[in-house]
């Protein structure tokens, strides 16, 4: 069993790679971004509180996201956990170490998905997903075959994230460099860091990740 963290700026492809690992290796994806979006669309008090913060591209408070992760870490999972979008601050990283230790686990490897900022902007600002099955598309790189109709499930409601705008992206990038990128050094010092090139084709990135996991 391997427990991993996917680390990288917004749009690096963490979610896409996490979903593949779930399908191929029976791992469990824990995405704080997905959890927060679920909380806001179900209209919980917490969801309402974080909505505006997220839309502007700022980080939600550590206590909230640590609480969300804590709820999920009740016992180990045979296939291993994939942390996606968490931890995002040093405080979150320390908390995760403690929470894992409580269930007799630890983080085995941290995969840094490296990409360049201009590519990110292009990827994110053109991104949309199928509201039914979650398939991810892009205006230029990968549009649906029939405009407005999902290739995968035939669904016709396409969604764009409220924070996938140029303005919010600036804030998200800033948060990444200021608060999250120090985690690269943090995990490097623990001997856990592996870096993959996130600008390669999706399959190539997946293969690079698989190689790291197979030797862990
Ligand atoms: P991205 O595609 O930008 O990596 P996510 O889907 O992981 O985005 O998260 C979207 C938003 O949710 C973030 O911009 C932030 O407001 C909030 N969020 C998600 N995870 C965390 C976290 N670990 N700490 C603080 N805020 C978070
Ligand atoms: Zn679909």
PDB file of N, CA, C and O and ligand atoms in Angstrom, residues 129-135 137 149-158, ligand 2:
ATOM      1  N   UNK A 129     -16.149  21.167 -17.653  1.00  0.00           N
ATOM      2  CA  UNK A 129     -16.375  19.752 -17.355  1.00  0.00           C
ATOM      3  C   UNK A 129     -17.840  19.399 -17.563  1.00  0.00           C
ATOM      4  O   UNK A 129     -18.705  20.265 -17.555  1.00  0.00           O
ATOM      5  N   UNK A 130     -18.079  18.125 -17.772  1.00  0.00           N
ATOM      6  CA  UNK A 130     -19.450  17.631 -17.903  1.00  0.00           C
ATOM      7  C   UNK A 130     -20.082  17.593 -16.510  1.00  0.00           C
ATOM      8  O   UNK A 130     -19.510  17.015 -15.589  1.00  0.00           O
ATOM      9  N   UNK A 131     -21.229  18.218 -16.381  1.00  0.00           N
ATOM     10  CA  UNK A 131     -21.921  18.259 -15.097  1.00  0.00           C
ATOM     11  C   UNK A 131     -22.467  16.903 -14.676  1.00  0.00           C
ATOM     12  O   UNK A 131     -22.766  16.681 -13.506  1.00  0.00           O
ATOM     13  N   UNK A 132     -22.556  15.980 -15.619  1.00  0.00           N
ATOM     14  CA  UNK A 132     -23.103  14.666 -15.299  1.00  0.00           C
ATOM     15  C   UNK A 132     -22.012  13.678 -14.872  1.00  0.00           C
ATOM     16  O   UNK A 132     -22.115  13.064 -13.820  1.00  0.00           O
ATOM     17  N   UNK A 133     -20.959  13.547 -15.691  1.00  0.00           N
ATOM     18  CA  UNK A 133     -19.962  12.515 -15.388  1.00  0.00           C
ATOM     19  C   UNK A 133     -18.606  13.072 -14.964  1.00  0.00           C
ATOM     20  O   UNK A 133     -17.729  12.316 -14.571  1.00  0.00           O
ATOM     21  N   UNK A 134     -18.407  14.387 -15.075  1.00  0.00           N
ATOM     22  CA  UNK A 134     -17.149  14.965 -14.620  1.00  0.00           C
ATOM     23  C   UNK A 134     -16.014  14.947 -15.641  1.00  0.00           C
ATOM     24  O   UNK A 134     -14.908  15.382 -15.337  1.00  0.00           O
ATOM     25  N   UNK A 135     -16.280  14.449 -16.866  1.00  0.00           N
ATOM     26  CA  UNK A 135     -15.227  14.452 -17.886  1.00  0.00           C
ATOM     27  C   UNK A 135     -14.728  15.888 -18.110  1.00  0.00           C
ATOM     28  O   UNK A 135     -15.506  16.829 -18.085  1.00  0.00           O
ATOM     29  N   UNK A 137     -12.873  18.872 -20.343  1.00  0.00           N
ATOM     30  CA  UNK A 137     -12.637  19.326 -21.719  1.00  0.00           C
ATOM     31  C   UNK A 137     -11.914  20.660 -21.727  1.00  0.00           C
ATOM     32  O   UNK A 137     -11.706  21.279 -20.688  1.00  0.00           O
ATOM     33  N   UNK A 149     -22.189  18.688 -26.014  1.00  0.00           N
ATOM     34  CA  UNK A 149     -22.604  17.314 -25.685  1.00  0.00           C
ATOM     35  C   UNK A 149     -21.384  16.494 -25.241  1.00  0.00           C
ATOM     36  O   UNK A 149     -20.384  16.431 -25.944  1.00  0.00           O
ATOM     37  N   UNK A 150     -21.478  15.871 -24.082  1.00  0.00           N
ATOM     38  CA  UNK A 150     -20.349  15.114 -23.535  1.00  0.00           C
ATOM     39  C   UNK A 150     -20.048  13.873 -24.384  1.00  0.00           C
ATOM     40  O   UNK A 150     -20.941  13.080 -24.661  1.00  0.00           O
ATOM     41  N   UNK A 151     -18.768  13.710 -24.781  1.00  0.00           N
ATOM     42  CA  UNK A 151     -18.344  12.538 -25.558  1.00  0.00           C
ATOM     43  C   UNK A 151     -18.565  11.263 -24.763  1.00  0.00           C
ATOM     44  O   UNK A 151     -18.836  10.198 -25.316  1.00  0.00           O
ATOM     45  N   UNK A 152     -18.404  11.382 -23.477  1.00  0.00           N
ATOM     46  CA  UNK A 152     -18.372  10.216 -22.615  1.00  0.00           C
ATOM     47  C   UNK A 152     -19.764   9.716 -22.246  1.00  0.00           C
ATOM     48  O   UNK A 152     -20.034   8.524 -22.305  1.00  0.00           O
ATOM     49  N   UNK A 153     -20.669  10.625 -21.895  1.00  0.00           N
ATOM     50  CA  UNK A 153     -21.967  10.170 -21.373  1.00  0.00           C
ATOM     51  C   UNK A 153     -23.154  10.794 -22.101  1.00  0.00           C
ATOM     52  O   UNK A 153     -24.303  10.486 -21.789  1.00  0.00           O
ATOM     53  N   UNK A 154     -22.910  11.697 -23.053  1.00  0.00           N
ATOM     54  CA  UNK A 154     -24.026  12.314 -23.765  1.00  0.00           C
ATOM     55  C   UNK A 154     -24.701  13.443 -22.994  1.00  0.00           C
ATOM     56  O   UNK A 154     -25.645  14.067 -23.481  1.00  0.00           O
ATOM     57  N   UNK A 155     -24.207  13.730 -21.785  1.00  0.00           N
ATOM     58  CA  UNK A 155     -24.773  14.813 -20.961  1.00  0.00           C
ATOM     59  C   UNK A 155     -24.671  16.162 -21.681  1.00  0.00           C
ATOM     60  O   UNK A 155     -23.795  16.362 -22.517  1.00  0.00           O
ATOM     61  N   UNK A 156     -25.581  17.061 -21.361  1.00  0.00           N
ATOM     62  CA  UNK A 156     -25.592  18.346 -22.070  1.00  0.00           C
ATOM     63  C   UNK A 156     -25.435  19.553 -21.143  1.00  0.00           C
ATOM     64  O   UNK A 156     -25.628  20.683 -21.555  1.00  0.00           O
ATOM     65  N   UNK A 157     -25.095  19.294 -19.858  1.00  0.00           N
ATOM     66  CA  UNK A 157     -24.812  20.453 -19.007  1.00  0.00           C
ATOM     67  C   UNK A 157     -23.314  20.540 -18.769  1.00  0.00           C
ATOM     68  O   UNK A 157     -22.730  19.701 -18.091  1.00  0.00           O
ATOM     69  N   UNK A 158     -22.692  21.540 -19.369  1.00  0.00           N
ATOM     70  CA  UNK A 158     -21.267  21.746 -19.192  1.00  0.00           C
ATOM     71  C   UNK A 158     -21.083  22.817 -18.117  1.00  0.00           C
ATOM     72  O   UNK A 158     -21.849  23.771 -18.051  1.00  0.00           O
TER      73      UNK A 158
HETATM   74 ZN1  LIG B   2     -20.389  13.337 -19.306  1.00  0.00          ZN
END
